[in-house]
């Protein structure tokens, strides 16, 4: 069984989004973190056994900026905790699923991460997150 | 702090969606349940401390059928566990947020549930789920 590590939500403005979500999530938020490889600034809330990640684009034309332009603010991806990102990606490919990343790369919070293509999960962008 | 009770995913076909998600979620799925008040058939997976709900519309023109027509398969809502749905809805209204439900109504799994309007959380449809 995989655990849901977090739900990633694309937001145009982190400060405004934090004000909306704090009444639900309480005072559980992480310090904002820049993730240059994805051109985003992120904050994580702890919500029970999982997390909500708010993602604000740091550059026009970046993946989150383009998502916001085409679909508006909303859930961008679901991230599952796996023992090995490389193996999880390989298993998706072996089932015939398309991948965004063929192998793991550095993500937020110092974790190794990798994305399948949305078509591999019926329209949902799935991220795999490794350890601890 | 609120806990994330589940992530609701709208799918056109429950059987096909189950085949896609089982490799990630393992053998943790509930029996399919019809929720006539929402005109959906649902299945819940356990993914760590939270759940994924797959929602298949049972009627054309129902809310999930319309969501699928306009946006395609994807995350439909995020549900948070609260001690009182009525109070959670009232707190959203007091902050100036719009509501779908003014008071709790019967949902899946025999729970009392209620929805805020997506505008109340920056474009995300939020459900509150009560006890146990």
JSON list of C-alpha atoms in Angstrom, two decimals, chain A residues 3-113:
[
{"chain": "A", "resi": 3, "resn": "UNK", "atom": "CA", "xyz": [0.76, 6.43, 1.31]},
{"chain": "A", "resi": 4, "resn": "UNK", "atom": "CA", "xyz": [-0.39, 9.79, 0.00]},
{"chain": "A", "resi": 5, "resn": "UNK", "atom": "CA", "xyz": [2.57, 12.06, 0.74]},
{"chain": "A", "resi": 6, "resn": "UNK", "atom": "CA", "xyz": [0.84, 15.26, -0.35]},
{"chain": "A", "resi": 7, "resn": "UNK", "atom": "CA", "xyz": [-1.71, 17.00, -2.57]},
{"chain": "A", "resi": 8, "resn": "UNK", "atom": "CA", "xyz": [-0.09, 19.71, -4.69]},
{"chain": "A", "resi": 9, "resn": "UNK", "atom": "CA", "xyz": [-2.23, 22.80, -5.29]},
{"chain": "A", "resi": 10, "resn": "UNK", "atom": "CA", "xyz": [-1.23, 25.45, -7.85]},
{"chain": "A", "resi": 11, "resn": "UNK", "atom": "CA", "xyz": [-1.92, 28.97, -6.61]},
{"chain": "A", "resi": 12, "resn": "UNK", "atom": "CA", "xyz": [-1.26, 32.34, -8.24]},
{"chain": "A", "resi": 13, "resn": "UNK", "atom": "CA", "xyz": [-0.27, 34.01, -4.95]},
{"chain": "A", "resi": 14, "resn": "UNK", "atom": "CA", "xyz": [1.15, 32.17, -1.95]},
{"chain": "A", "resi": 15, "resn": "UNK", "atom": "CA", "xyz": [0.33, 34.89, 0.59]},
{"chain": "A", "resi": 16, "resn": "UNK", "atom": "CA", "xyz": [-3.34, 35.01, -0.42]},
{"chain": "A", "resi": 17, "resn": "UNK", "atom": "CA", "xyz": [-3.58, 31.21, -0.55]},
{"chain": "A", "resi": 18, "resn": "UNK", "atom": "CA", "xyz": [-2.05, 30.86, 2.92]},
{"chain": "A", "resi": 19, "resn": "UNK", "atom": "CA", "xyz": [-4.70, 33.21, 4.32]},
{"chain": "A", "resi": 20, "resn": "UNK", "atom": "CA", "xyz": [-7.46, 31.06, 2.80]},
{"chain": "A", "resi": 21, "resn": "UNK", "atom": "CA", "xyz": [-6.08, 27.69, 3.95]},
{"chain": "A", "resi": 22, "resn": "UNK", "atom": "CA", "xyz": [-4.81, 28.57, 7.46]},
{"chain": "A", "resi": 23, "resn": "UNK", "atom": "CA", "xyz": [-8.30, 28.41, 9.06]},
{"chain": "A", "resi": 24, "resn": "UNK", "atom": "CA", "xyz": [-8.58, 24.76, 7.92]},
{"chain": "A", "resi": 25, "resn": "UNK", "atom": "CA", "xyz": [-5.01, 23.64, 8.36]},
{"chain": "A", "resi": 26, "resn": "UNK", "atom": "CA", "xyz": [-4.13, 25.44, 11.57]},
{"chain": "A", "resi": 27, "resn": "UNK", "atom": "CA", "xyz": [-0.60, 26.50, 12.39]},
{"chain": "A", "resi": 28, "resn": "UNK", "atom": "CA", "xyz": [1.13, 23.57, 10.74]},
{"chain": "A", "resi": 29, "resn": "UNK", "atom": "CA", "xyz": [2.80, 25.24, 7.78]},
{"chain": "A", "resi": 30, "resn": "UNK", "atom": "CA", "xyz": [6.44, 24.90, 6.74]},
{"chain": "A", "resi": 31, "resn": "UNK", "atom": "CA", "xyz": [8.66, 27.87, 5.91]},
{"chain": "A", "resi": 32, "resn": "UNK", "atom": "CA", "xyz": [8.38, 28.82, 2.21]},
{"chain": "A", "resi": 33, "resn": "UNK", "atom": "CA", "xyz": [10.96, 26.98, 0.07]},
{"chain": "A", "resi": 34, "resn": "UNK", "atom": "CA", "xyz": [12.18, 27.85, -3.41]},
{"chain": "A", "resi": 35, "resn": "UNK", "atom": "CA", "xyz": [12.53, 24.82, -5.69]},
{"chain": "A", "resi": 36, "resn": "UNK", "atom": "CA", "xyz": [14.58, 26.17, -8.60]},
{"chain": "A", "resi": 37, "resn": "UNK", "atom": "CA", "xyz": [14.39, 22.91, -10.60]},
{"chain": "A", "resi": 38, "resn": "UNK", "atom": "CA", "xyz": [10.60, 23.38, -10.85]},
{"chain": "A", "resi": 39, "resn": "UNK", "atom": "CA", "xyz": [10.60, 27.20, -10.77]},
{"chain": "A", "resi": 40, "resn": "UNK", "atom": "CA", "xyz": [8.18, 27.30, -7.83]},
{"chain": "A", "resi": 41, "resn": "UNK", "atom": "CA", "xyz": [7.99, 28.52, -4.27]},
{"chain": "A", "resi": 42, "resn": "UNK", "atom": "CA", "xyz": [6.19, 26.04, -2.00]},
{"chain": "A", "resi": 43, "resn": "UNK", "atom": "CA", "xyz": [4.69, 25.74, 1.47]},
{"chain": "A", "resi": 44, "resn": "UNK", "atom": "CA", "xyz": [3.58, 22.47, 3.06]},
{"chain": "A", "resi": 45, "resn": "UNK", "atom": "CA", "xyz": [0.71, 22.11, 5.55]},
{"chain": "A", "resi": 46, "resn": "UNK", "atom": "CA", "xyz": [0.36, 18.98, 7.68]},
{"chain": "A", "resi": 47, "resn": "UNK", "atom": "CA", "xyz": [-3.24, 17.68, 7.51]},
{"chain": "A", "resi": 48, "resn": "UNK", "atom": "CA", "xyz": [-3.37, 14.47, 9.54]},
{"chain": "A", "resi": 49, "resn": "UNK", "atom": "CA", "xyz": [-1.15, 11.77, 8.04]},
{"chain": "A", "resi": 50, "resn": "UNK", "atom": "CA", "xyz": [-0.55, 13.68, 4.82]},
{"chain": "A", "resi": 51, "resn": "UNK", "atom": "CA", "xyz": [0.27, 17.18, 3.55]},
{"chain": "A", "resi": 52, "resn": "UNK", "atom": "CA", "xyz": [-1.00, 19.92, 1.29]},
{"chain": "A", "resi": 53, "resn": "UNK", "atom": "CA", "xyz": [1.62, 21.65, -0.84]},
{"chain": "A", "resi": 54, "resn": "UNK", "atom": "CA", "xyz": [0.82, 25.12, -2.16]},
{"chain": "A", "resi": 55, "resn": "UNK", "atom": "CA", "xyz": [2.86, 25.91, -5.29]},
{"chain": "A", "resi": 56, "resn": "UNK", "atom": "CA", "xyz": [3.36, 29.47, -6.56]},
{"chain": "A", "resi": 57, "resn": "UNK", "atom": "CA", "xyz": [5.21, 29.91, -9.86]},
{"chain": "A", "resi": 58, "resn": "UNK", "atom": "CA", "xyz": [8.39, 31.97, -9.68]},
{"chain": "A", "resi": 59, "resn": "UNK", "atom": "CA", "xyz": [8.64, 32.57, -13.46]},
{"chain": "A", "resi": 60, "resn": "UNK", "atom": "CA", "xyz": [6.22, 33.15, -16.34]},
{"chain": "A", "resi": 61, "resn": "UNK", "atom": "CA", "xyz": [6.21, 30.17, -18.69]},
{"chain": "A", "resi": 62, "resn": "UNK", "atom": "CA", "xyz": [7.11, 27.68, -15.93]},
{"chain": "A", "resi": 63, "resn": "UNK", "atom": "CA", "xyz": [4.96, 24.53, -15.62]},
{"chain": "A", "resi": 64, "resn": "UNK", "atom": "CA", "xyz": [2.86, 25.88, -12.73]},
{"chain": "A", "resi": 65, "resn": "UNK", "atom": "CA", "xyz": [2.44, 29.27, -14.44]},
{"chain": "A", "resi": 66, "resn": "UNK", "atom": "CA", "xyz": [1.18, 27.50, -17.57]},
{"chain": "A", "resi": 67, "resn": "UNK", "atom": "CA", "xyz": [-1.15, 25.28, -15.52]},
{"chain": "A", "resi": 68, "resn": "UNK", "atom": "CA", "xyz": [-2.66, 28.37, -13.88]},
{"chain": "A", "resi": 69, "resn": "UNK", "atom": "CA", "xyz": [-3.10, 30.08, -17.24]},
{"chain": "A", "resi": 70, "resn": "UNK", "atom": "CA", "xyz": [-4.89, 27.12, -18.82]},
{"chain": "A", "resi": 71, "resn": "UNK", "atom": "CA", "xyz": [-6.93, 25.74, -15.89]},
{"chain": "A", "resi": 72, "resn": "UNK", "atom": "CA", "xyz": [-6.82, 28.28, -13.06]},
{"chain": "A", "resi": 73, "resn": "UNK", "atom": "CA", "xyz": [-5.96, 27.54, -9.44]},
{"chain": "A", "resi": 74, "resn": "UNK", "atom": "CA", "xyz": [-6.58, 23.94, -8.49]},
{"chain": "A", "resi": 75, "resn": "UNK", "atom": "CA", "xyz": [-5.12, 20.57, -7.64]},
{"chain": "A", "resi": 76, "resn": "UNK", "atom": "CA", "xyz": [-1.99, 20.12, -9.76]},
{"chain": "A", "resi": 77, "resn": "UNK", "atom": "CA", "xyz": [-0.75, 16.68, -8.65]},
{"chain": "A", "resi": 78, "resn": "UNK", "atom": "CA", "xyz": [-1.01, 13.85, -6.12]},
{"chain": "A", "resi": 79, "resn": "UNK", "atom": "CA", "xyz": [2.23, 12.60, -4.59]},
{"chain": "A", "resi": 80, "resn": "UNK", "atom": "CA", "xyz": [2.72, 9.08, -3.24]},
{"chain": "A", "resi": 81, "resn": "UNK", "atom": "CA", "xyz": [5.42, 7.90, -0.91]},
{"chain": "A", "resi": 82, "resn": "UNK", "atom": "CA", "xyz": [7.44, 5.01, -2.37]},
{"chain": "A", "resi": 83, "resn": "UNK", "atom": "CA", "xyz": [10.59, 3.17, -1.30]},
{"chain": "A", "resi": 84, "resn": "UNK", "atom": "CA", "xyz": [12.24, 3.78, -4.69]},
{"chain": "A", "resi": 85, "resn": "UNK", "atom": "CA", "xyz": [11.20, 6.47, -7.19]},
{"chain": "A", "resi": 86, "resn": "UNK", "atom": "CA", "xyz": [13.23, 4.85, -9.97]},
{"chain": "A", "resi": 87, "resn": "UNK", "atom": "CA", "xyz": [11.45, 1.51, -9.43]},
{"chain": "A", "resi": 88, "resn": "UNK", "atom": "CA", "xyz": [7.99, 3.16, -9.20]},
{"chain": "A", "resi": 89, "resn": "UNK", "atom": "CA", "xyz": [8.58, 4.97, -12.50]},
{"chain": "A", "resi": 90, "resn": "UNK", "atom": "CA", "xyz": [9.81, 1.77, -14.11]},
{"chain": "A", "resi": 91, "resn": "UNK", "atom": "CA", "xyz": [6.68, -0.08, -12.96]},
{"chain": "A", "resi": 92, "resn": "UNK", "atom": "CA", "xyz": [4.44, 2.56, -14.55]},
{"chain": "A", "resi": 93, "resn": "UNK", "atom": "CA", "xyz": [6.38, 2.23, -17.82]},
{"chain": "A", "resi": 94, "resn": "UNK", "atom": "CA", "xyz": [6.10, -1.57, -17.70]},
{"chain": "A", "resi": 95, "resn": "UNK", "atom": "CA", "xyz": [2.31, -1.23, -17.47]},
{"chain": "A", "resi": 96, "resn": "UNK", "atom": "CA", "xyz": [2.41, 0.92, -20.61]},
{"chain": "A", "resi": 97, "resn": "UNK", "atom": "CA", "xyz": [2.08, 4.26, -18.78]},
{"chain": "A", "resi": 98, "resn": "UNK", "atom": "CA", "xyz": [3.85, 7.36, -20.09]},
{"chain": "A", "resi": 99, "resn": "UNK", "atom": "CA", "xyz": [6.39, 9.16, -17.89]},
{"chain": "A", "resi": 100, "resn": "UNK", "atom": "CA", "xyz": [7.48, 12.76, -17.42]},
{"chain": "A", "resi": 101, "resn": "UNK", "atom": "CA", "xyz": [10.67, 11.65, -15.65]},
{"chain": "A", "resi": 102, "resn": "UNK", "atom": "CA", "xyz": [12.49, 8.45, -16.52]},
{"chain": "A", "resi": 103, "resn": "UNK", "atom": "CA", "xyz": [14.52, 8.56, -13.29]},
{"chain": "A", "resi": 104, "resn": "UNK", "atom": "CA", "xyz": [14.35, 10.42, -9.98]},
{"chain": "A", "resi": 105, "resn": "UNK", "atom": "CA", "xyz": [15.44, 14.05, -9.66]},
{"chain": "A", "resi": 106, "resn": "UNK", "atom": "CA", "xyz": [15.76, 16.49, -6.72]},
{"chain": "A", "resi": 107, "resn": "UNK", "atom": "CA", "xyz": [12.46, 17.88, -5.41]},
{"chain": "A", "resi": 108, "resn": "UNK", "atom": "CA", "xyz": [11.23, 19.95, -2.46]},
{"chain": "A", "resi": 109, "resn": "UNK", "atom": "CA", "xyz": [12.29, 19.08, 1.12]},
{"chain": "A", "resi": 110, "resn": "UNK", "atom": "CA", "xyz": [15.50, 17.46, -0.13]},
{"chain": "A", "resi": 111, "resn": "UNK", "atom": "CA", "xyz": [13.59, 14.43, -1.48]},
{"chain": "A", "resi": 112, "resn": "UNK", "atom": "CA", "xyz": [14.14, 12.43, -4.65]},
{"chain": "A", "resi": 113, "resn": "UNK", "atom": "CA", "xyz": [11.00, 12.73, -6.79]}
]
